[in-house]
Amino acid sequence: MPRSTRLLALACLLAPALSACRYTFLPVVPAPAQVTLPTRVTAATLERDGDTLVLRARVDGEFTPGYLGVAWFDGARELGRDSVYLDPAQRGATFRLDAPDPGAFRAVLTFGGNVLRQVELYEVQP
């Protein structure tokens, strides 16, 4: 039997044993990753209820207590501003704005000076 054939046969016999070799990494189970999620709005809806626009929002993530603010717009025209104090026990807010006429409404939500979300309700073309 030629030498190359013997080496091939030996490699075929050793292949199952060599495939079981694994590197061992320590620690086998890594420590849990510490993740701090930023403050974010997870649920926000803007809908009409008669002559009133109703915005419901919920803030999640780790945050220090502060004011969730909203700026109301009809197209490029600002209609008003409002805010609600939130803390970890009270994470949801409901805002209302009198708007008897249809429009292209936007509500921009801010928390701690950062814009978190914009919600839109287009009843007419902007």
MMTF fields as JSON, N, C-alpha, C and O atoms, coordinates in Angstrom:
{
  "mmtfVersion": "1.0.0",
  "mmtfProducer": "UNKNOWN",
  "numBonds": 503,
  "numAtoms": 504,
  "numGroups": 126,
  "numChains": 1,
  "numModels": 1,
  "chainsPerModel": [1],
  "groupsPerChain": [126],
  "chainIdList": ["A"],
  "bondAtomList": [4, 2, 8, 6, 12, 10, 16, 14, 20, 18, 24, 22, 28, 26, 32, 30, 36, 34, 40, 38, 44, 42, 48, 46, 52, 50, 56, 54, 60, 58, 64, 62, 68, 66, 72, 70, 76, 74, 80, 78, 84, 82, 88, 86, 92, 90, 96, 94, 100, 98, 104, 102, 108, 106, 112, 110, 116, 114, 120, 118, 124, 122, 128, 126, 132, 130, 136, 134, 140, 138, 144, 142, 148, 146, 152, 150, 156, 154, 160, 158, 164, 162, 168, 166, 172, 170, 176, 174, 180, 178, 184, 182, 188, 186, 192, 190, 196, 194, 200, 198, 204, 202, 208, 206, 212, 210, 216, 214, 220, 218, 224, 222, 228, 226, 232, 230, 236, 234, 240, 238, 244, 242, 248, 246, 252, 250, 256, 254, 260, 258, 264, 262, 268, 266, 272, 270, 276, 274, 280, 278, 284, 282, 288, 286, 292, 290, 296, 294, 300, 298, 304, 302, 308, 306, 312, 310, 316, 314, 320, 318, 324, 322, 328, 326, 332, 330, 336, 334, 340, 338, 344, 342, 348, 346, 352, 350, 356, 354, 360, 358, 364, 362, 368, 366, 372, 370, 376, 374, 380, 378, 384, 382, 388, 386, 392, 390, 396, 394, 400, 398, 404, 402, 408, 406, 412, 410, 416, 414, 420, 418, 424, 422, 428, 426, 432, 430, 436, 434, 440, 438, 444, 442, 448, 446, 452, 450, 456, 454, 460, 458, 464, 462, 468, 466, 472, 470, 476, 474, 480, 478, 484, 482, 488, 486, 492, 490, 496, 494, 500, 498],
  "bondOrderList": [1, 1, 1, 1, 1, 1, 1, 1, 1, 1, 1, 1, 1, 1, 1, 1, 1, 1, 1, 1, 1, 1, 1, 1, 1, 1, 1, 1, 1, 1, 1, 1, 1, 1, 1, 1, 1, 1, 1, 1, 1, 1, 1, 1, 1, 1, 1, 1, 1, 1, 1, 1, 1, 1, 1, 1, 1, 1, 1, 1, 1, 1, 1, 1, 1, 1, 1, 1, 1, 1, 1, 1, 1, 1, 1, 1, 1, 1, 1, 1, 1, 1, 1, 1, 1, 1, 1, 1, 1, 1, 1, 1, 1, 1, 1, 1, 1, 1, 1, 1, 1, 1, 1, 1, 1, 1, 1, 1, 1, 1, 1, 1, 1, 1, 1, 1, 1, 1, 1, 1, 1, 1, 1, 1, 1],
  "groupList": [{"groupName": "MET", "atomNameList": ["N", "CA", "C", "O"], "elementList": ["N", "C", "C", "O"], "formalChargeList": [0, 0, 0, 0], "bondAtomList": [1, 0, 2, 1, 3, 2], "bondOrderList": [1, 1, 2], "singleLetterCode": "M", "chemCompType": "L-PEPTIDE LINKING"}, {"groupName": "PRO", "atomNameList": ["N", "CA", "C", "O"], "elementList": ["N", "C", "C", "O"], "formalChargeList": [0, 0, 0, 0], "bondAtomList": [1, 0, 2, 1, 3, 2], "bondOrderList": [1, 1, 2], "singleLetterCode": "P", "chemCompType": "L-PEPTIDE LINKING"}, {"groupName": "ARG", "atomNameList": ["N", "CA", "C", "O"], "elementList": ["N", "C", "C", "O"], "formalChargeList": [0, 0, 0, 0], "bondAtomList": [1, 0, 2, 1, 3, 2], "bondOrderList": [1, 1, 2], "singleLetterCode": "R", "chemCompType": "L-PEPTIDE LINKING"}, {"groupName": "SER", "atomNameList": ["N", "CA", "C", "O"], "elementList": ["N", "C", "C", "O"], "formalChargeList": [0, 0, 0, 0], "bondAtomList": [1, 0, 2, 1, 3, 2], "bondOrderList": [1, 1, 2], "singleLetterCode": "S", "chemCompType": "L-PEPTIDE LINKING"}, {"groupName": "THR", "atomNameList": ["N", "CA", "C", "O"], "elementList": ["N", "C", "C", "O"], "formalChargeList": [0, 0, 0, 0], "bondAtomList": [1, 0, 2, 1, 3, 2], "bondOrderList": [1, 1, 2], "singleLetterCode": "T", "chemCompType": "L-PEPTIDE LINKING"}, {"groupName": "LEU", "atomNameList": ["N", "CA", "C", "O"], "elementList": ["N", "C", "C", "O"], "formalChargeList": [0, 0, 0, 0], "bondAtomList": [1, 0, 2, 1, 3, 2], "bondOrderList": [1, 1, 2], "singleLetterCode": "L", "chemCompType": "L-PEPTIDE LINKING"}, {"groupName": "ALA", "atomNameList": ["N", "CA", "C", "O"], "elementList": ["N", "C", "C", "O"], "formalChargeList": [0, 0, 0, 0], "bondAtomList": [1, 0, 2, 1, 3, 2], "bondOrderList": [1, 1, 2], "singleLetterCode": "A", "chemCompType": "L-PEPTIDE LINKING"}, {"groupName": "CYS", "atomNameList": ["N", "CA", "C", "O"], "elementList": ["N", "C", "C", "O"], "formalChargeList": [0, 0, 0, 0], "bondAtomList": [1, 0, 2, 1, 3, 2], "bondOrderList": [1, 1, 2], "singleLetterCode": "C", "chemCompType": "L-PEPTIDE LINKING"}, {"groupName": "TYR", "atomNameList": ["N", "CA", "C", "O"], "elementList": ["N", "C", "C", "O"], "formalChargeList": [0, 0, 0, 0], "bondAtomList": [1, 0, 2, 1, 3, 2], "bondOrderList": [1, 1, 2], "singleLetterCode": "Y", "chemCompType": "L-PEPTIDE LINKING"}, {"groupName": "PHE", "atomNameList": ["N", "CA", "C", "O"], "elementList": ["N", "C", "C", "O"], "formalChargeList": [0, 0, 0, 0], "bondAtomList": [1, 0, 2, 1, 3, 2], "bondOrderList": [1, 1, 2], "singleLetterCode": "F", "chemCompType": "L-PEPTIDE LINKING"}, {"groupName": "VAL", "atomNameList": ["N", "CA", "C", "O"], "elementList": ["N", "C", "C", "O"], "formalChargeList": [0, 0, 0, 0], "bondAtomList": [1, 0, 2, 1, 3, 2], "bondOrderList": [1, 1, 2], "singleLetterCode": "V", "chemCompType": "L-PEPTIDE LINKING"}, {"groupName": "GLN", "atomNameList": ["N", "CA", "C", "O"], "elementList": ["N", "C", "C", "O"], "formalChargeList": [0, 0, 0, 0], "bondAtomList": [1, 0, 2, 1, 3, 2], "bondOrderList": [1, 1, 2], "singleLetterCode": "Q", "chemCompType": "L-PEPTIDE LINKING"}, {"groupName": "GLU", "atomNameList": ["N", "CA", "C", "O"], "elementList": ["N", "C", "C", "O"], "formalChargeList": [0, 0, 0, 0], "bondAtomList": [1, 0, 2, 1, 3, 2], "bondOrderList": [1, 1, 2], "singleLetterCode": "E", "chemCompType": "L-PEPTIDE LINKING"}, {"groupName": "ASP", "atomNameList": ["N", "CA", "C", "O"], "elementList": ["N", "C", "C", "O"], "formalChargeList": [0, 0, 0, 0], "bondAtomList": [1, 0, 2, 1, 3, 2], "bondOrderList": [1, 1, 2], "singleLetterCode": "D", "chemCompType": "L-PEPTIDE LINKING"}, {"groupName": "GLY", "atomNameList": ["N", "CA", "C", "O"], "elementList": ["N", "C", "C", "O"], "formalChargeList": [0, 0, 0, 0], "bondAtomList": [1, 0, 2, 1, 3, 2], "bondOrderList": [1, 1, 2], "singleLetterCode": "G", "chemCompType": "PEPTIDE LINKING"}, {"groupName": "TRP", "atomNameList": ["N", "CA", "C", "O"], "elementList": ["N", "C", "C", "O"], "formalChargeList": [0, 0, 0, 0], "bondAtomList": [1, 0, 2, 1, 3, 2], "bondOrderList": [1, 1, 2], "singleLetterCode": "W", "chemCompType": "L-PEPTIDE LINKING"}, {"groupName": "ASN", "atomNameList": ["N", "CA", "C", "O"], "elementList": ["N", "C", "C", "O"], "formalChargeList": [0, 0, 0, 0], "bondAtomList": [1, 0, 2, 1, 3, 2], "bondOrderList": [1, 1, 2], "singleLetterCode": "N", "chemCompType": "L-PEPTIDE LINKING"}],
  "groupTypeList": [0, 1, 2, 3, 4, 2, 5, 5, 6, 5, 6, 7, 5, 5, 6, 1, 6, 5, 3, 6, 7, 2, 8, 4, 9, 5, 1, 10, 10, 1, 6, 1, 6, 11, 10, 4, 5, 1, 4, 2, 10, 4, 6, 6, 4, 5, 12, 2, 13, 14, 13, 4, 5, 10, 5, 2, 6, 2, 10, 13, 14, 12, 9, 4, 1, 14, 8, 5, 14, 10, 6, 15, 9, 13, 14, 6, 2, 12, 5, 14, 2, 13, 3, 10, 8, 5, 13, 1, 6, 11, 2, 14, 6, 4, 9, 2, 5, 13, 6, 1, 13, 1, 14, 6, 9, 2, 6, 10, 5, 4, 9, 14, 14, 16, 10, 5, 2, 11, 10, 12, 5, 8, 12, 10, 11, 1],
  "groupIdList": [1, 2, 3, 4, 5, 6, 7, 8, 9, 10, 11, 12, 13, 14, 15, 16, 17, 18, 19, 20, 21, 22, 23, 24, 25, 26, 27, 28, 29, 30, 31, 32, 33, 34, 35, 36, 37, 38, 39, 40, 41, 42, 43, 44, 45, 46, 47, 48, 49, 50, 51, 52, 53, 54, 55, 56, 57, 58, 59, 60, 61, 62, 63, 64, 65, 66, 67, 68, 69, 70, 71, 72, 73, 74, 75, 76, 77, 78, 79, 80, 81, 82, 83, 84, 85, 86, 87, 88, 89, 90, 91, 92, 93, 94, 95, 96, 97, 98, 99, 100, 101, 102, 103, 104, 105, 106, 107, 108, 109, 110, 111, 112, 113, 114, 115, 116, 117, 118, 119, 120, 121, 122, 123, 124, 125, 126],
  "secStructList": [7, 7, 2, 2, 2, 2, 2, 2, 2, 2, 2, 2, 2, 2, 2, 2, 2, 2, 2, 6, 7, 7, 7, 7, 7, 1, 1, 1, 1, 7, 7, 7, 7, 7, 7, 7, 7, 7, 7, 3, 3, 3, 3, 3, 3, 3, 3, 3, 3, 6, 6, 3, 3, 3, 3, 3, 3, 3, 3, 3, 1, 1, 7, 7, 1, 3, 3, 3, 3, 3, 3, 3, 3, 3, 6, 6, 3, 3, 3, 3, 3, 3, 3, 3, 3, 3, 5, 6, 6, 5, 7, 3, 3, 3, 3, 3, 3, 3, 7, 7, 1, 7, 7, 3, 3, 3, 3, 3, 3, 3, 3, 6, 6, 3, 3, 3, 3, 3, 3, 3, 3, 3, 1, 1, 7, 7],
  "xCoordList": [0.852, 0.0, 0.904, 1.814, 0.645, 1.499, 1.352, 0.363, 2.343, 2.389, 1.228, 0.645, 0.869, -0.223, -1.556, -2.403, -1.759, -2.99, -3.044, -4.105, -1.89, -1.852, -2.151, -2.861, -1.614, -1.88, -3.357, -3.94, -3.942, -5.357, -6.212, -7.173, -5.882, -6.618, -6.464, -7.432, -5.255, -5.024, -5.819, -6.384, -5.86, -6.624, -8.113, -8.803, -8.612, -10.033, -10.363, -11.449, -9.425, -9.644, -9.592, -10.327, -8.728, -8.567, -9.564, -9.701, -10.252, -11.166, -12.244, -12.475, -12.927, -13.943, -13.354, -13.985, -12.177, -11.558, -11.104, -11.197, -10.624, -10.138, -11.276, -11.103, -12.437, -13.546, -14.143, -14.875, -13.843, -14.363, -13.526, -13.888, -12.445, -11.606, -12.309, -12.767, -12.385, -12.994, -12.104, -11.442, -12.097, -11.413, -12.262, -13.49, -11.637, -12.352, -12.158, -11.033, -13.268, -13.235, -13.718, -14.726, -13.02, -13.421, -13.85, -13.166, -14.884, -15.841, -16.741, -17.007, -17.203, -18.056, -19.374, -19.871, -19.952, -21.165, -20.756, -20.366, -20.84, -20.41, -21.355, -22.509, -20.835, -21.652, -22.752, -22.524, -23.93, -25.005, -24.59, -23.942, -24.973, -24.665, -25.559, -26.762, -24.979, -25.728, -26.139, -25.304, -27.416, -27.932, -28.857, -29.777, -28.609, -29.483, -30.121, -29.449, -31.412, -32.103, -32.412, -32.751, -32.302, -32.615, -34.116, -34.926, -34.459, -35.863, -36.463, -35.882, -37.631, -38.258, -39.776, -40.297, -40.46, -41.921, -42.261, -41.935, -42.918, -43.239, -44.637, -44.911, -45.512, -46.874, -47.333, -47.333, -47.717, -48.239, -49.315, -49.091, -50.484, -51.574, -52.172, -52.315, -52.517, -53.182, -54.472, -54.448, -55.592, -56.891, -57.857, -57.658, -58.894, -59.914, -61.061, -61.507, -61.529, -62.697, -63.635, -63.564, -64.512, -65.402, -64.613, -63.98, -64.643, -63.893, -62.54, -61.892, -62.106, -60.865, -59.902, -60.3, -58.615, -57.564, -57.048, -56.808, -56.878, -56.426, -55.127, -55.071, -54.093, -52.79, -52.517, -52.503, -52.299, -51.93, -50.516, -50.196, -49.665, -48.267, -47.811, -48.281, -46.885, -46.286, -44.781, -44.259, -44.076, -42.615, -42.067, -42.514, -41.099, -40.444, -38.939, -38.417, -38.259, -36.82, -36.524, -37.428, -35.263, -34.849, -34.727, -34.046, -35.382, -35.31, -35.482, -36.048, -34.983, -35.214, -36.547, -36.893, -37.285, -38.573, -38.418, -37.436, -39.386, -39.35, -40.637, -41.625, -40.604, -41.798, -41.77, -40.789, -42.874, -43.11, -43.88, -44.996, -43.284, -43.913, -44.434, -43.947, -45.436, -45.978, -46.125, -46.559, -45.752, -45.971, -46.909, -46.623, -48.033, -49.062, -48.86, -48.572, -49.01, -48.872, -50.007, -50.49, -50.429, -51.316, -50.526, -50.439, -49.955, -49.018, -47.766, -47.137, -47.387, -46.217, -46.591, -45.707, -47.881, -48.357, -48.452, -49.096, -47.795, -47.865, -49.193, -49.603, -49.865, -51.164, -51.068, -51.919, -50.062, -49.934, -48.939, -48.395, -48.716, -47.803, -48.435, -49.273, -48.02, -48.494, -47.439, -46.574, -47.509, -46.574, -47.212, -48.132, -46.704, -47.163, -45.927, -44.977, -45.943, -44.832, -44.941, -45.982, -43.858, -43.828, -42.733, -41.685, -43.0, -41.989, -42.122, -43.044, -41.219, -41.29, -42.627, -42.98, -43.374, -44.681, -45.77, -46.709, -45.655, -46.623, -45.907, -45.234, -46.046, -45.322, -46.188, -45.669, -47.496, -48.396, -48.959, -49.081, -49.302, -49.875, -50.922, -50.822, -51.927, -52.952, -53.029, -53.181, -52.922, -53.006, -54.234, -54.604, -54.868, -56.047, -55.858, -55.274, -56.369, -56.312, -57.623, -58.062, -58.26, -59.481, -59.114, -58.319, -59.693, -59.453, -60.729, -60.877, -61.667, -62.957, -62.861, -63.681, -61.867, -61.747, -60.755, -59.784, -60.98, -60.01, -58.694, -58.663, -57.606, -56.298, -55.265, -55.571, -54.027, -52.872, -52.107, -51.169, -52.507, -52.01, -50.775, -50.656, -49.862, -48.674, -48.515, -48.815, -48.041, -47.724, -46.306, -46.006, -45.435, -44.036, -43.85, -44.101, -43.405, -43.211, -41.748, -40.854, -41.51, -40.149, -40.077, -41.061, -38.885, -38.645, -37.197, -36.273, -37.008, -35.657, -34.918, -33.694, -35.646, -35.017, -34.729, -34.175, -35.09, -34.856, -36.181, -37.154, -36.208, -37.388, -37.426, -36.471, -38.533, -38.662, -39.513, -39.208, -40.572, -41.486, -42.315, -42.602, -42.701, -43.674, -44.83, -44.624, -46.037, -47.241, -48.067, -48.17, -48.649, -49.363, -50.793, -51.084, -51.669, -53.049, -53.408, -53.64, -53.453, -53.753, -55.204, -55.586, -56.013, -57.407, -57.551, -58.516, -56.582, -56.497, -55.051, -54.164, -54.814, -53.445, -52.637, -53.119, -51.403, -50.583, -50.14, -49.451],
  "yCoordList": [-1.163, 0.0, 1.235, 1.346, 2.165, 3.359, 4.213, 4.124, 5.016, 5.833, 6.821, 6.985, 7.483, 8.463, 7.803, 8.425, 6.563, 5.846, 5.503, 5.584, 5.115, 4.804, 6.052, 5.975, 7.197, 8.445, 8.841, 9.335, 8.612, 8.908, 8.001, 8.463, 6.736, 5.781, 6.134, 6.055, 6.525, 6.921, 8.191, 8.3, 9.126, 10.355, 10.061, 10.682, 9.12, 8.754, 8.087, 8.29, 7.284, 6.625, 7.618, 7.477, 8.615, 9.594, 10.749, 11.495, 10.911, 12.051, 12.12, 13.203, 11.002, 11.117, 11.528, 12.271, 11.059, 11.411, 12.868, 13.538, 13.356, 14.737, 15.745, 16.889, 15.337, 16.283, 16.579, 17.557, 15.753, 15.964, 16.968, 17.309, 17.441, 18.422, 19.777, 20.262, 20.362, 21.675, 22.529, 22.031, 23.81, 24.744, 24.981, 24.993, 25.166, 25.449, 26.92, 27.398, 27.621, 29.029, 29.17, 28.574, 29.938, 30.173, 31.608, 32.473, 31.926, 31.006, 30.392, 31.0, 29.183, 28.468, 29.207, 29.325, 29.71, 30.516, 31.949, 32.222, 32.872, 34.244, 34.944, 34.553, 35.971, 36.768, 37.476, 37.843, 37.674, 38.367, 39.794, 40.499, 40.185, 41.54, 42.536, 42.312, 43.625, 44.69, 45.698, 46.431, 45.725, 46.592, 47.624, 47.277, 48.89, 49.967, 50.567, 51.202, 50.357, 50.87, 52.351, 52.78, 53.126, 54.552, 54.773, 53.885, 55.953, 56.328, 56.327, 56.887, 55.693, 55.63, 55.567, 55.128, 56.005, 55.926, 54.617, 54.431, 53.705, 52.406, 52.369, 51.554, 53.225, 53.245, 54.695, 55.404, 55.124, 56.488, 56.449, 55.938, 56.993, 57.043, 58.445, 59.069, 58.923, 60.212, 59.944, 59.443, 60.28, 60.039, 61.166, 61.925, 61.243, 62.27, 61.683, 60.56, 62.486, 62.122, 63.325, 64.191, 63.375, 64.52, 65.731, 65.688, 66.821, 68.041, 68.082, 69.129, 66.981, 66.949, 65.925, 64.827, 66.302, 65.353, 64.753, 65.476, 63.441, 62.745, 62.014, 61.202, 62.314, 61.669, 60.864, 61.404, 59.564, 58.7, 58.203, 57.752, 58.287, 57.876, 57.161, 57.445, 56.224, 55.498, 55.523, 55.236, 55.874, 55.95, 54.723, 54.389, 54.054, 52.901, 53.117, 54.054, 52.231, 52.354, 52.983, 53.401, 53.041, 53.637, 55.148, 55.622, 55.896, 57.349, 57.976, 57.376, 59.19, 59.955, 60.685, 61.066, 60.883, 61.568, 62.922, 63.632, 63.262, 64.517, 64.737, 64.025, 65.739, 66.125, 65.555, 65.699, 64.901, 64.495, 65.635, 65.952, 66.241, 67.388, 67.038, 66.119, 67.795, 67.627, 69.005, 69.958, 69.091, 70.299, 69.898, 68.972, 70.605, 70.305, 71.184, 72.374, 70.602, 71.34, 70.973, 69.841, 71.964, 71.74, 72.213, 73.41, 71.265, 71.615, 72.183, 71.524, 73.418, 74.072, 75.013, 75.566, 75.203, 76.138, 75.443, 74.403, 76.04, 75.468, 75.844, 77.005, 74.826, 75.045, 75.198, 75.849, 74.618, 74.711, 73.71, 72.879, 73.812, 72.924, 72.506, 73.214, 71.344, 70.837, 69.885, 69.426, 69.583, 68.625, 67.946, 68.479, 66.755, 65.959, 65.418, 64.978, 65.453, 64.934, 63.415, 62.883, 62.714, 61.257, 60.787, 61.419, 59.667, 59.001, 57.506, 57.099, 56.666, 55.235, 54.577, 53.56, 55.125, 54.554, 55.006, 54.254, 56.205, 56.764, 56.965, 57.977, 56.008, 56.052, 56.463, 56.691, 56.56, 56.887, 58.289, 58.821, 58.886, 60.234, 60.327, 59.666, 61.163, 61.451, 62.96, 63.689, 63.42, 64.847, 65.07, 64.211, 66.241, 66.598, 68.003, 68.88, 68.189, 69.491, 69.703, 68.836, 70.864, 71.205, 71.542, 72.449, 70.811, 71.033, 70.688, 69.567, 71.653, 71.356, 71.133, 70.411, 71.746, 71.626, 70.534, 70.315, 69.844, 68.842, 69.508, 70.677, 68.747, 69.309, 68.21, 67.018, 68.658, 67.753, 67.894, 68.685, 67.132, 67.313, 66.461, 65.328, 67.047, 66.349, 66.674, 67.784, 65.696, 65.902, 65.392, 64.233, 66.268, 65.917, 65.736, 66.658, 64.535, 64.213, 64.388, 63.903, 65.089, 65.305, 64.895, 64.978, 64.45, 64.112, 64.466, 63.997, 65.286, 65.679, 66.445, 66.355, 67.199, 67.978, 67.191, 67.745, 65.917, 65.07, 64.73, 64.374, 64.844, 64.459, 62.937, 62.301, 62.36, 60.905, 60.358, 59.295, 61.065, 60.516, 61.623, 62.627, 61.44, 62.306, 61.425, 60.384, 61.849, 61.102, 62.008, 63.212, 61.423, 62.221, 61.724, 60.538, 62.657, 62.353, 63.297, 64.486, 62.765, 63.583, 63.381, 62.318, 64.414, 64.405, 65.139, 64.928, 66.002, 66.698, 66.593, 66.264, 66.866, 66.833, 67.992, 69.124, 67.723, 68.819, 69.813, 70.782],
  "zCoordList": [0.0, 0.0, 0.0, 0.822, -0.935, -0.992, 0.277, 1.004, 0.501, 1.721, 1.79, 2.862, 0.695, 0.696, 1.031, 1.672, 0.613, 0.91, 2.389, 3.009, 2.967, 4.392, 5.222, 6.225, 4.809, 5.536, 5.454, 6.42, 4.283, 4.116, 4.985, 5.601, 5.044, 5.881, 7.349, 8.106, 7.768, 9.152, 9.488, 10.576, 8.573, 8.786, 8.91, 9.718, 8.116, 8.19, 9.516, 10.06, 10.048, 11.333, 12.492, 13.47, 12.379, 13.462, 13.388, 14.357, 12.28, 12.095, 13.176, 13.713, 13.526, 14.584, 15.931, 16.682, 16.235, 17.526, 17.535, 18.564, 16.42, 16.362, 16.319, 16.739, 15.817, 15.743, 17.107, 17.262, 18.091, 19.442, 20.224, 21.35, 19.677, 20.382, 20.397, 19.362, 21.548, 21.702, 22.583, 23.494, 22.302, 23.182, 24.407, 24.325, 25.512, 26.747, 27.073, 27.223, 27.179, 27.53, 28.965, 29.345, 29.744, 31.127, 31.273, 30.727, 31.937, 32.556, 31.494, 30.457, 31.769, 30.82, 30.644, 29.524, 31.744, 31.69, 32.031, 33.166, 31.06, 31.34, 32.317, 32.488, 32.938, 33.854, 33.057, 31.905, 33.638, 32.916, 32.539, 33.313, 31.356, 30.886, 31.611, 31.746, 32.073, 32.733, 31.663, 31.132, 31.358, 30.297, 30.921, 31.662, 30.62, 31.049, 29.8, 28.987, 29.663, 28.496, 28.676, 29.779, 27.622, 27.736, 27.901, 27.635, 28.337, 28.447, 27.044, 26.114, 26.896, 25.576, 25.724, 26.749, 24.703, 24.656, 23.959, 22.786, 24.681, 24.095, 23.501, 22.62, 23.963, 23.427, 23.359, 24.365, 22.18, 22.007, 20.927, 19.83, 21.251, 20.277, 20.285, 21.336, 19.102, 18.939, 18.178, 17.054, 18.795, 18.154, 18.5, 19.449, 17.702, 17.906, 18.716, 18.481, 19.688, 20.495, 20.472, 21.344, 19.473, 19.291, 18.823, 17.767, 19.601, 19.263, 19.959, 19.973, 20.528, 21.307, 20.73, 20.341, 20.681, 20.342, 21.65, 22.618, 21.674, 22.878, 22.548, 21.624, 23.315, 23.171, 24.433, 25.539, 24.253, 25.377, 25.125, 24.026, 26.154, 26.01, 27.267, 28.368, 27.084, 28.197, 28.03, 26.953, 29.119, 29.114, 29.832, 30.929, 29.213, 29.823, 29.841, 29.236, 30.546, 30.713, 32.06, 32.784, 32.377, 33.644, 33.473, 32.564, 34.344, 34.241, 35.612, 36.525, 35.736, 36.948, 36.77, 35.652, 37.837, 37.702, 37.013, 37.227, 36.197, 35.465, 34.694, 34.877, 33.829, 33.073, 31.665, 30.935, 31.299, 29.92, 29.276, 29.686, 28.277, 27.625, 26.245, 25.587, 25.824, 24.483, 23.858, 24.505, 22.581, 21.782, 20.651, 19.891, 20.547, 19.551, 18.323, 18.451, 17.131, 15.876, 14.938, 14.934, 14.134, 13.001, 11.789, 11.518, 11.069, 10.006, 10.638, 11.466, 10.256, 10.842, 11.984, 12.638, 12.231, 13.258, 14.609, 14.745, 15.608, 16.954, 17.6, 17.585, 18.174, 18.801, 20.315, 20.922, 20.923, 22.373, 22.916, 22.189, 24.231, 24.942, 26.256, 26.813, 26.742, 28.022, 28.557, 27.811, 29.862, 30.445, 31.648, 32.269, 31.964, 33.094, 33.797, 33.148, 35.135, 35.927, 36.013, 36.398, 35.652, 35.695, 36.649, 36.779, 37.308, 38.118, 37.846, 37.14, 38.391, 38.084, 38.444, 37.847, 39.397, 39.741, 38.757, 38.493, 38.221, 37.263, 35.932, 35.738, 35.011, 33.746, 32.564, 31.472, 32.762, 31.664, 31.793, 32.896, 30.657, 30.65, 29.545, 28.512, 29.789, 28.786, 28.633, 29.613, 27.389, 27.073, 26.201, 25.4, 26.368, 25.57, 25.0, 25.637, 23.78, 23.116, 22.384, 21.628, 22.605, 21.875, 20.438, 20.187, 19.499, 18.073, 17.32, 16.835, 17.216, 16.584, 15.078, 14.51, 14.42, 12.963, 12.592, 13.317, 11.479, 11.025, 10.643, 10.256, 10.757, 10.428, 10.243, 10.276, 10.045, 9.937, 11.253, 11.349, 12.252, 13.613, 13.885, 13.419, 14.657, 15.142, 16.618, 17.059, 17.371, 18.779, 18.988, 18.705, 19.487, 19.724, 21.225, 22.001, 21.637, 23.048, 23.428, 22.735, 24.543, 25.038, 26.501, 27.236, 26.911, 28.308, 28.627, 27.962, 29.637, 30.024, 28.94, 28.843, 28.123, 27.062, 25.795, 24.845, 25.755, 24.579, 23.904, 24.569, 22.583, 21.82, 21.763, 21.318, 22.216, 22.241, 21.102, 20.561, 20.732, 19.736, 19.127, 19.78, 17.876, 17.216, 16.762, 16.139, 17.078, 16.711, 15.796, 16.032, 14.759, 13.759, 13.566, 13.717, 13.231, 12.855, 11.725, 11.948, 10.501, 9.331, 8.941, 8.45, 9.163, 8.732, 7.398, 6.664, 7.094, 5.811, 5.34, 6.127, 4.085, 3.573, 4.144, 4.167, 4.609, 5.177, 4.126, 4.444]
}
